[in-house]
């Protein structure tokens, strides 16, 4: 089989195996958030957006750009700005679906400058929306789903299908910005759906390129879960995750290892490594065993103590919690994590990365989501040794480094186009802090509705990205404009991939609810994307997982 190309996070293709699916068991456990409780769980997932792309589906787009000038060569724009499933055959009743998440999705909101507009199509004034961009560093759902589908006893019972995480996980090769910058890219195409004519618009917010040789030194403290539930597969994957991180270190980096054992938390003191696969680090990982009393608070105290010892303001300082997810974090734990992650000019915080490991049929993501959100870091799931290398080895900088804080996006549309299905008075359920890593893109996918039979090709689509520089704390802004006609005449390959990725997420969610209609739509959109990107290994992986999903 030929090597996969264009795959920084997704796995290599696998041969589908035919086997019977077990029926869905009990529905996904709800996360509780109770004021005054001694322990907290992360907030309930916001209700997943309708996968038509009309509400909160982030997609992708782009085109060649001329380095420092920012001129869009394909669009002719100009830049401004700067500093578990259906029941098995023979079953008479489907298993109960997972519960709908209780909190509403963040919504795209008309900006205050548009107050007085009633939202109706037409008129002569453009409209500007603040787009509800989702957490960019969370990629658990697609890795968890893939591992669950390909497991010996497959089950999607514990998988929370969050569409935006699929767009975070898969690769969209838009041109990266120059150092210190973030810039928007766009693709657009015309189509039809059940409501008539529509347009799909995909924005990619691209971070700056950063080569491994140019990165700052890295200071890691790994907090390793030694609870009894880590015995077996989870322990092996924990060691694989640690080894993957060790494989990307270089001389001058430091590593420390702690356990959750309150009696003896420090496994390896701060150690300056000589390069990749440092013998002292690998030996400490090999010797690590589960058992003994465990206490997350003690592990955090020891971990941050070691992180303070190694801290350098000009470097990357991270605590990485690796766990099977079988614990909870207290209010005090999350407060400490959040305080440590605060970034100040000249003194970046110690962000926390959460890595979940273990059997996908039993893994609960609550703990990892909670600590990663509090620590303003990546939230990952590792289901295999190769997945560890892919996400933490090949994806080393994406998991650990930050290029932009508090990213926000404003989209301005011409008067004859508007966002589909936007509730003008919608309230954001909970503000999400959007962070962007180097060598990465935040992808946003939206459906637009025309206000008449024809759309003016000279109309202007404008995207404005605002962010905070992690090092200086300075507010930054970058704006780009495209003519509608230029976008419609441009390439749409990555847009088609974004639509296929979202349809794949919809197929998984449909399977959980006993509805297979979305599976057929996913195959259609996948074929469209593969026709435009025939060598994309990630699309091939999606095809094979979908085939496995339907195998008898």
Coordinates of C-alpha atoms in Angstrom, one line a residue:
X1 CA 0.0 0.0 0.0
X2 CA 1.4 3.4 -0.9
X3 CA 2.2 5.8 1.9
X4 CA -0.4 8.3 3.0
X5 CA 0.1 11.9 1.9
X6 CA -1.4 15.0 3.5
X7 CA -2.0 13.5 6.9
X8 CA -0.6 15.2 9.9
X9 CA -3.1 13.9 12.4
X10 CA -5.2 11.2 10.8
X11 CA -4.0 7.6 10.7
X12 CA -2.9 5.5 7.9
X13 CA -5.5 3.5 6.0
X14 CA -6.6 0.3 7.6
X15 CA -8.2 -2.8 6.0
X16 CA -11.8 -3.0 7.0
X17 CA -12.7 -6.2 8.9
X18 CA -16.1 -7.7 8.8
X19 CA -17.7 -8.4 12.1
X20 CA -20.9 -8.0 13.9
X21 CA -21.7 -4.8 15.8
X22 CA -22.9 -4.9 19.4
X23 CA -26.1 -2.9 20.0
X24 CA -25.9 0.3 21.8
X25 CA -26.0 0.0 25.5
X26 CA -27.0 2.7 27.8
X27 CA -26.9 6.2 26.5
X28 CA -23.9 8.5 27.1
X29 CA -23.6 9.6 30.6
X30 CA -24.5 13.3 31.2
X31 CA -22.0 15.6 32.6
X32 CA -23.2 17.4 35.7
X33 CA -22.2 20.9 36.7
X34 CA -23.6 21.6 40.2
X35 CA -22.8 24.7 42.1
X36 CA -21.4 24.1 45.5
X37 CA -20.3 20.5 44.8
X38 CA -16.9 19.4 46.1
X39 CA -16.0 18.1 42.6
X40 CA -16.7 19.5 39.2
X41 CA -17.2 18.1 35.8
X42 CA -16.6 20.0 32.6
X43 CA -19.7 21.9 31.3
X44 CA -22.1 19.9 29.3
X45 CA -21.3 19.8 25.6
X46 CA -23.1 22.6 23.7
X47 CA -25.7 21.0 21.5
X48 CA -24.1 19.8 18.3
X49 CA -24.9 22.1 15.3
X50 CA -27.1 20.9 12.5
X51 CA -24.7 19.4 10.0
X52 CA -26.1 21.2 7.1
X53 CA -23.4 23.8 7.7
X54 CA -26.0 26.5 8.5
X55 CA -25.0 27.1 12.1
X56 CA -21.8 26.1 13.9
X57 CA -19.9 24.0 11.4
X58 CA -16.4 25.1 10.8
X59 CA -15.0 24.3 7.4
X60 CA -12.0 25.3 5.3
X61 CA -10.6 27.2 2.4
X62 CA -7.8 29.0 0.9
X63 CA -5.5 29.7 -2.0
X64 CA -2.0 30.7 -2.8
X65 CA -0.8 34.0 -1.2
X66 CA 2.2 36.1 -1.9
X67 CA 4.2 36.1 1.4
X68 CA 4.7 39.6 2.8
X69 CA 2.3 41.4 0.5
X70 CA -0.7 39.2 1.4
X71 CA -2.0 39.4 -2.2
X72 CA -4.5 36.6 -2.9
X73 CA -3.3 35.2 -6.2
X74 CA -6.4 33.1 -6.9
X75 CA -9.0 35.6 -5.7
X76 CA -7.5 38.9 -6.5
X77 CA -8.3 40.3 -3.1
X78 CA -6.3 42.7 -1.0
X79 CA -5.1 42.5 2.6
X80 CA -5.2 45.2 5.2
X81 CA -4.3 45.4 8.9
X82 CA -1.3 44.3 10.8
X83 CA 0.4 44.9 14.0
X84 CA -22.9 3.0 18.6
X85 CA -25.3 2.7 16.1
X86 CA -28.4 1.4 14.5
X87 CA -29.6 -1.9 15.8
X88 CA -27.9 -5.0 14.5
X89 CA -29.7 -7.1 11.9
X90 CA -32.5 -9.1 13.4
X91 CA -33.1 -6.7 16.3
X92 CA -36.6 -5.5 16.7
X93 CA -35.9 -2.2 18.4
X94 CA -33.0 0.2 18.1
X95 CA -31.0 1.0 21.3
X96 CA -31.8 4.3 22.9
X97 CA -29.8 7.2 21.4
X98 CA -27.3 9.3 23.4
X99 CA -29.0 12.3 25.1
X100 CA -28.9 15.6 23.4
X101 CA -26.4 18.0 25.1
X102 CA -28.3 20.5 27.2
X103 CA -26.4 23.8 26.5
X104 CA -27.1 25.6 23.2
X105 CA -24.5 26.0 20.6
X106 CA -22.7 29.3 20.5
X107 CA -24.3 31.2 17.6
X108 CA -23.1 33.6 14.9
X109 CA -24.3 37.0 16.0
X110 CA -24.9 40.2 14.1
X111 CA -22.4 42.8 15.3
X112 CA -23.7 45.9 17.1
X113 CA -22.9 48.0 14.1
X114 CA -25.9 46.3 12.4
X115 CA -28.4 47.1 15.1
X116 CA -31.7 48.1 13.4
X117 CA -31.4 45.5 10.7
X118 CA -34.2 43.0 10.9
X119 CA -32.2 40.1 9.3
X120 CA -34.3 40.1 6.1
X121 CA -32.5 39.7 2.8
X122 CA -31.8 42.6 0.5
X123 CA -31.2 46.2 1.2
X124 CA -28.0 48.1 0.3
X125 CA -25.9 47.7 3.4
X126 CA -23.5 44.9 4.0
X127 CA -23.9 42.9 7.2
X128 CA -21.1 41.8 9.7
X129 CA -21.3 38.8 11.9
X130 CA -19.1 37.7 14.8
X131 CA -18.6 34.0 13.9
X132 CA -18.8 31.5 16.7
X133 CA -15.4 29.9 16.3
X134 CA -14.9 26.8 18.4
X135 CA -12.0 25.5 20.6
X136 CA -9.2 24.8 18.1
X137 CA -7.0 22.6 20.3
X138 CA -9.6 20.0 21.1
X139 CA -9.3 16.9 18.8
X140 CA -10.6 14.0 20.9
X141 CA -13.8 13.1 19.0
X142 CA -12.5 11.9 15.7
X143 CA -9.6 9.9 17.3
X144 CA -11.9 8.4 19.8
X145 CA -14.5 7.5 17.1
X146 CA -12.0 6.0 14.8
X147 CA -10.5 3.8 17.6
X148 CA -14.0 2.8 18.7
X149 CA -15.1 1.8 15.2
X150 CA -12.0 -0.2 14.5
X151 CA -11.9 -2.0 17.9
X152 CA -12.3 -5.7 18.3
X153 CA -15.7 -5.1 20.0
X154 CA -16.8 -1.8 18.4
X155 CA -19.1 0.6 20.2
X156 CA -19.8 4.3 19.9
X157 CA -21.5 4.5 23.2
X158 CA -18.9 6.6 24.9
X159 CA -18.0 8.8 21.9
X160 CA -19.2 12.4 22.0
X161 CA -19.4 13.5 18.3
X162 CA -18.4 17.1 18.2
X163 CA -18.3 18.3 14.5
X164 CA -15.8 21.1 15.0
X165 CA -13.3 18.7 16.5
X166 CA -13.3 16.7 13.2
X167 CA -12.3 19.9 11.4
X168 CA -9.6 20.5 14.1
X169 CA -8.2 17.0 13.7
X170 CA -8.0 16.6 9.9
X171 CA -5.5 18.5 7.8
X172 CA -6.4 21.5 5.5
X173 CA -3.3 22.6 3.7
X174 CA -3.9 26.3 3.4
X175 CA -0.8 28.6 3.1
X176 CA 0.6 29.4 6.5
X177 CA 1.1 32.9 7.6
X178 CA 4.5 34.6 8.0
X179 CA 6.1 34.6 11.5
X180 CA 4.1 36.6 14.0
X181 CA 1.0 36.8 11.8
X182 CA -2.4 35.1 11.4
X183 CA -4.4 35.4 8.2
X184 CA -7.7 34.3 6.7
X185 CA -8.2 32.2 3.6
X186 CA -11.5 31.5 1.8
X187 CA -13.2 29.2 -0.7
X188 CA -16.8 29.3 -1.9
X189 CA -19.1 27.3 -4.2
X190 CA -22.7 27.4 -5.3
X191 CA -25.1 24.5 -4.7
X192 CA -28.6 23.5 -3.7
X193 CA -30.2 21.9 -0.7
X194 CA -33.7 21.2 0.5
X195 CA -34.4 24.9 0.8
X196 CA -33.2 25.8 -2.7
X197 CA -30.1 27.7 -3.9
X198 CA -27.3 28.1 -1.4
X199 CA -23.6 28.9 -1.2
X200 CA -21.0 27.2 1.0
X201 CA -18.3 29.4 2.4
X202 CA -15.3 28.1 4.2
X203 CA -12.8 30.2 6.1
X204 CA -9.4 29.0 7.3
X205 CA -7.6 31.1 9.9
X206 CA -4.0 30.1 9.3
X207 CA -1.3 30.4 11.9
X208 CA 2.3 31.1 11.2
X209 CA 4.8 28.5 10.0
X210 CA 7.3 27.3 12.5
X211 CA 10.1 24.8 11.7
X212 CA 11.3 22.4 14.4
X213 CA 14.8 23.9 14.2
X214 CA 13.4 27.4 14.9
X215 CA 11.2 26.5 17.9
X216 CA 12.1 27.7 21.4
X217 CA 13.3 25.3 24.0
X218 CA 10.6 23.1 25.6
X219 CA 10.2 22.3 29.3
X220 CA 7.8 19.5 29.9
X221 CA 6.4 18.0 33.1
X222 CA 4.5 14.8 32.6
X223 CA 1.9 14.0 35.2
X224 CA 1.3 10.2 34.9
X225 CA -1.9 8.6 36.2
X226 CA -0.9 5.6 38.3
X227 CA -4.5 4.6 39.4
X228 CA -5.5 1.0 39.2
X229 CA -7.8 1.6 36.3
X230 CA -4.7 2.3 34.2
X231 CA -3.6 -1.4 34.2
X232 CA -3.3 -3.0 30.8
X233 CA -3.9 -1.1 27.6
X234 CA -4.1 2.4 29.2
X235 CA -0.6 1.9 30.8
X236 CA 0.9 0.8 27.5
X237 CA -0.6 3.8 25.7
X238 CA 0.6 6.2 28.5
X239 CA 4.1 5.0 27.9
X240 CA 3.7 5.3 24.1
X241 CA 2.5 8.9 24.6
X242 CA 5.5 9.7 26.8
X243 CA 7.9 8.1 24.3
X244 CA 6.4 10.0 21.4
X245 CA 7.0 13.3 23.2
X246 CA 10.5 12.2 24.1
X247 CA 11.2 11.4 20.4
X248 CA 10.9 15.1 19.4
X249 CA 13.1 16.6 22.1
X250 CA 16.4 18.2 21.4
X251 CA 19.5 19.1 23.4
X252 CA 18.6 21.8 25.9
X253 CA 15.0 20.8 26.5
X254 CA 14.0 19.6 29.9
X255 CA 11.7 16.9 31.1
X256 CA 10.3 15.9 34.5
X257 CA 7.9 13.1 35.4
X258 CA 5.5 12.9 38.3
X259 CA 2.9 10.4 39.3
X260 CA -0.4 10.8 41.1
X261 CA 1.0 8.9 44.1
X262 CA 0.6 11.2 47.0
X263 CA 3.4 9.5 49.0
X264 CA 6.0 9.6 46.2
X265 CA 5.0 11.9 43.4
X266 CA 8.3 12.7 41.7
X267 CA 9.4 10.0 39.3
X268 CA 12.1 12.0 37.5
X269 CA 13.3 15.4 38.6
X270 CA 13.9 18.1 36.1
X271 CA 16.4 16.6 33.6
X272 CA 18.1 18.4 30.7
X273 CA 18.1 16.0 27.7
X274 CA 20.8 15.4 25.3
X275 CA 18.5 15.0 22.3
X276 CA 15.6 12.8 21.1
X277 CA 14.9 9.6 23.1
X278 CA 17.0 10.6 26.0
X279 CA 17.9 7.4 27.9
X280 CA 17.0 8.8 31.4
X281 CA 13.5 9.8 30.2
X282 CA 12.9 6.5 28.5
X283 CA 14.1 4.5 31.5
X284 CA 11.8 6.4 33.9
X285 CA 8.9 5.8 31.6
X286 CA 9.8 2.1 31.3
X287 CA 9.9 1.8 35.1
X288 CA 6.6 3.5 35.7
X289 CA 3.9 1.2 37.2
X290 CA 0.4 1.6 38.4
X291 CA -0.7 1.2 41.9
X292 CA -0.6 3.0 45.3
X293 CA -2.7 5.8 46.6
X294 CA -3.5 8.4 44.0
X295 CA -4.4 12.1 44.4
X296 CA -4.6 14.5 41.5
X297 CA -4.1 17.5 43.7
X298 CA -0.8 16.1 44.9
X299 CA 0.3 15.4 41.3
X300 CA -0.5 19.0 40.3
X301 CA 1.4 20.4 43.2
X302 CA 4.4 18.4 42.4
X303 CA 4.1 19.0 38.7
X304 CA 3.9 22.8 38.9
X305 CA 6.7 22.8 41.4
X306 CA 9.0 21.1 38.9
X307 CA 7.6 23.3 36.0
X308 CA 8.5 26.4 38.1
X309 CA 12.0 25.0 38.5
X310 CA 12.5 24.6 34.8
X311 CA 10.5 27.7 33.7
X312 CA 12.0 30.1 31.2
X313 CA 9.8 33.0 29.9
X314 CA 11.2 32.8 26.4
X315 CA 10.5 29.0 26.1
X316 CA 7.5 26.7 25.9
X317 CA 6.6 25.6 29.4
X318 CA 3.9 22.8 29.7
X319 CA 2.4 20.4 32.1
X320 CA 1.0 17.3 30.3
X321 CA -1.5 15.2 32.2
X322 CA -1.8 11.6 30.7
X323 CA -4.7 9.7 32.1
X324 CA -7.4 7.1 31.5
X325 CA -10.0 9.6 32.6
X326 CA -11.1 7.7 35.7
X327 CA -10.9 10.6 38.1
X328 CA -12.5 14.0 38.8
X329 CA -10.9 17.4 39.3
X330 CA -12.0 19.5 42.3
X331 CA -12.8 23.2 42.1
X332 CA -9.4 23.9 43.7
X333 CA -7.7 21.8 41.1
X334 CA -9.2 23.6 38.2
X335 CA -8.7 27.0 39.8
X336 CA -5.0 26.2 40.3
X337 CA -4.7 25.0 36.7
X338 CA -6.4 28.1 35.3
X339 CA -4.3 30.5 37.4
X340 CA -1.1 28.8 36.2
X341 CA -2.1 29.2 32.6
X342 CA -2.6 33.0 32.7
X343 CA -0.4 34.7 30.1
X344 CA 1.1 38.1 31.0
X345 CA 3.3 40.3 28.7
X346 CA 6.8 38.9 29.0
X347 CA 5.7 36.0 31.2
X348 CA 3.7 33.3 29.4
X349 CA 1.7 31.0 31.6
X350 CA 2.3 27.3 32.1
X351 CA -0.4 25.8 30.0
X352 CA -1.7 22.3 30.6
X353 CA -2.2 19.7 27.9
X354 CA -4.6 16.8 28.5
X355 CA -4.0 13.4 26.9
X356 CA -6.5 10.6 27.3
X357 CA -5.5 7.0 26.8
X358 CA -7.2 3.6 27.0
X359 CA -9.9 1.4 25.6
X360 CA -12.2 3.6 23.5
X361 CA -15.3 1.6 24.6
X362 CA -14.6 2.6 28.2
X363 CA -12.9 6.0 27.9
X364 CA -14.6 9.0 29.5
X365 CA -13.3 12.3 28.3
X366 CA -14.7 14.5 31.2
X367 CA -11.5 14.8 33.2
X368 CA -9.2 15.5 30.2
X369 CA -11.6 18.1 28.8
X370 CA -11.9 19.9 32.2
X371 CA -8.2 20.2 32.9
X372 CA -7.3 21.1 29.3
X373 CA -9.9 23.8 29.2
X374 CA -8.8 25.2 32.5
X375 CA -5.2 25.0 31.4
X376 CA -5.8 26.6 28.0
X377 CA -4.2 23.6 26.3
X378 CA -4.8 20.8 23.8
X379 CA -7.2 18.0 24.6
X380 CA -6.3 14.7 22.8
X381 CA -7.2 11.0 22.8
X382 CA -4.6 8.4 22.0
X383 CA -5.9 5.0 21.1
X384 CA -2.9 3.3 19.6
X385 CA 0.9 3.5 19.6
X386 CA 0.9 4.9 16.1
X387 CA -1.7 7.4 17.1
X388 CA 0.6 8.5 19.9
X389 CA 3.4 9.1 17.5
X390 CA 1.1 10.9 15.0
X391 CA -0.4 13.3 17.5
X392 CA 2.4 13.9 20.0
X393 CA 5.4 13.1 17.8
X394 CA 4.6 14.4 14.4
X395 CA 2.1 16.8 16.0
X396 CA 4.6 17.9 18.7
X397 CA 4.4 21.6 18.0
X398 CA 0.7 21.6 17.4
X399 CA 0.0 20.0 20.7
X400 CA 2.4 22.2 22.8
X401 CA 3.1 25.5 21.1
X402 CA 0.8 28.5 20.8
X403 CA 0.9 31.2 18.1
X404 CA -2.2 33.2 18.9
X405 CA -4.5 33.7 21.9
X406 CA -8.1 34.8 22.0
X407 CA -8.8 34.5 18.3
X408 CA -12.0 36.0 17.0
X409 CA -13.4 36.3 13.5
X410 CA -15.8 38.9 11.9
X411 CA -17.4 38.1 8.6
X412 CA -18.9 40.8 6.4
X413 CA -21.2 39.8 3.5
X414 CA -22.6 41.8 0.6
X415 CA -26.3 42.8 0.9
X416 CA -27.5 40.0 -1.4
X417 CA -26.0 37.2 0.8
X418 CA -26.6 36.3 4.4
X419 CA -25.8 33.5 6.7
X420 CA -28.3 30.7 6.7
X421 CA -30.4 30.0 9.7
X422 CA -28.9 32.6 12.0
X423 CA -30.9 33.6 15.1
X424 CA -30.3 37.3 15.5
X425 CA -31.1 37.4 19.2
X426 CA -29.2 34.1 20.1
X427 CA -27.0 34.2 23.1
X428 CA -23.7 32.5 23.4
X429 CA -24.0 29.8 26.0
X430 CA -20.4 30.1 27.2
X431 CA -17.6 32.0 25.7
X432 CA -14.9 29.7 24.4
X433 CA -11.3 30.8 24.3
X434 CA -9.9 30.1 20.9
X435 CA -6.2 29.4 20.7
X436 CA -4.2 28.7 17.6
X437 CA -1.0 26.7 17.3
X438 CA 1.8 27.3 14.7
X439 CA 1.5 25.2 11.5
X440 CA -2.2 24.9 12.1
X441 CA -5.5 26.3 10.7
X442 CA -8.8 27.0 12.4
X443 CA -11.5 26.0 9.9
X444 CA -15.0 27.5 9.7
X445 CA -17.8 26.2 7.4
X446 CA -21.0 28.2 6.8
X447 CA -24.0 28.0 4.5
X448 CA -25.0 31.3 2.9
X449 CA -28.4 32.1 1.4
X450 CA -28.9 34.4 -1.7
X451 CA -31.4 37.2 -1.4
X452 CA -32.5 37.0 -5.0
X453 CA -32.1 35.0 -8.2
X454 CA -28.7 36.3 -8.9
X455 CA -25.8 37.3 -6.7
X456 CA -23.6 40.2 -7.8
X457 CA -20.1 38.8 -8.6
X458 CA -18.5 42.1 -7.7
X459 CA -19.9 42.0 -4.2
X460 CA -17.2 41.8 -1.5
X461 CA -16.7 39.1 1.2
X462 CA -14.5 40.4 4.0
X463 CA -12.9 38.5 6.9
X464 CA -11.3 40.1 9.8
X465 CA -9.2 38.1 12.3
X466 CA -8.2 39.5 15.7
X467 CA -5.9 37.9 18.2
X468 CA -3.4 38.5 21.0
X469 CA 0.3 37.8 20.5
X470 CA 1.3 35.2 23.2
X471 CA 4.8 36.8 23.8
X472 CA 4.0 40.5 23.9
X473 CA 0.3 40.5 24.8
X474 CA -0.3 43.0 22.0
X475 CA -3.7 42.9 20.2
X476 CA -3.3 42.1 16.5
X477 CA -5.6 42.3 13.5
X478 CA -5.5 41.0 9.9
X479 CA -8.2 41.6 7.2
X480 CA -8.7 40.2 3.7
X481 CA -11.4 40.9 1.1
X482 CA -12.5 38.8 -1.9
X483 CA -14.9 39.4 -4.7
X484 CA -17.7 36.9 -4.8
X485 CA -17.0 36.1 -8.5
X486 CA -13.4 35.4 -7.8
X487 CA -14.2 33.0 -5.0
X488 CA -16.7 31.1 -7.2
X489 CA -14.1 30.8 -10.0
X490 CA -11.4 29.6 -7.6
X491 CA -10.4 26.2 -6.3
X492 CA -12.9 24.3 -4.0
X493 CA -10.9 21.2 -3.2
X494 CA -10.4 22.0 0.5
X495 CA -14.0 23.2 0.8
X496 CA -15.2 19.8 -0.5
X497 CA -12.9 18.1 2.0
X498 CA -14.5 20.2 4.8
X499 CA -18.0 19.2 3.7
X500 CA -17.0 15.5 3.6
X501 CA -15.5 15.7 7.1
X502 CA -18.6 17.3 8.5
X503 CA -20.8 14.7 6.7
X504 CA -18.6 11.9 8.2
X505 CA -19.2 13.4 11.7
X506 CA -23.0 13.5 10.9
X507 CA -22.9 9.8 9.8
X508 CA -21.3 8.8 13.1
X509 CA -23.9 10.8 15.1
X510 CA -26.7 9.3 13.0
X511 CA -25.4 5.8 13.7
X512 CA -25.6 6.6 17.5
X513 CA -29.2 7.7 17.0
X514 CA -30.2 4.7 14.9
X515 CA -30.5 6.8 11.7
X516 CA -28.5 5.7 8.7
X517 CA -29.6 8.3 6.3
X518 CA -26.6 10.5 7.0
X519 CA -24.3 7.6 6.0
X520 CA -25.4 7.9 2.3
X521 CA -24.9 11.6 2.3
X522 CA -21.4 11.2 3.8
X523 CA -20.5 8.8 0.9
X524 CA -21.7 11.3 -1.7
X525 CA -19.7 14.2 -0.2
X526 CA -16.7 11.9 0.3
X527 CA -16.7 11.0 -3.4
X528 CA -17.0 14.7 -4.4
X529 CA -13.9 15.5 -2.2
X530 CA -11.9 12.5 -3.5
X531 CA -12.6 13.6 -7.1
X532 CA -10.9 16.9 -6.3
X533 CA -8.2 15.5 -3.9
X534 CA -7.5 12.0 -5.2
X535 CA -4.3 11.6 -3.2
X536 CA -5.6 12.7 0.2
X537 CA -4.9 9.9 2.6
X538 CA -7.2 11.3 5.3
X539 CA -10.2 11.0 2.9
X540 CA -9.2 7.4 2.3
X541 CA -9.2 6.8 6.0
X542 CA -12.7 8.2 6.4
X543 CA -13.9 6.0 3.5
X544 CA -12.5 2.9 5.2
X545 CA -14.0 3.8 8.6
X546 CA -17.4 4.4 7.0
X547 CA -17.1 1.0 5.3
X548 CA -16.3 -0.6 8.6
X549 CA -19.2 1.1 10.2
X550 CA -21.6 -0.7 7.9
X551 CA -19.8 -4.1 7.7
X552 CA -22.2 -6.9 8.7

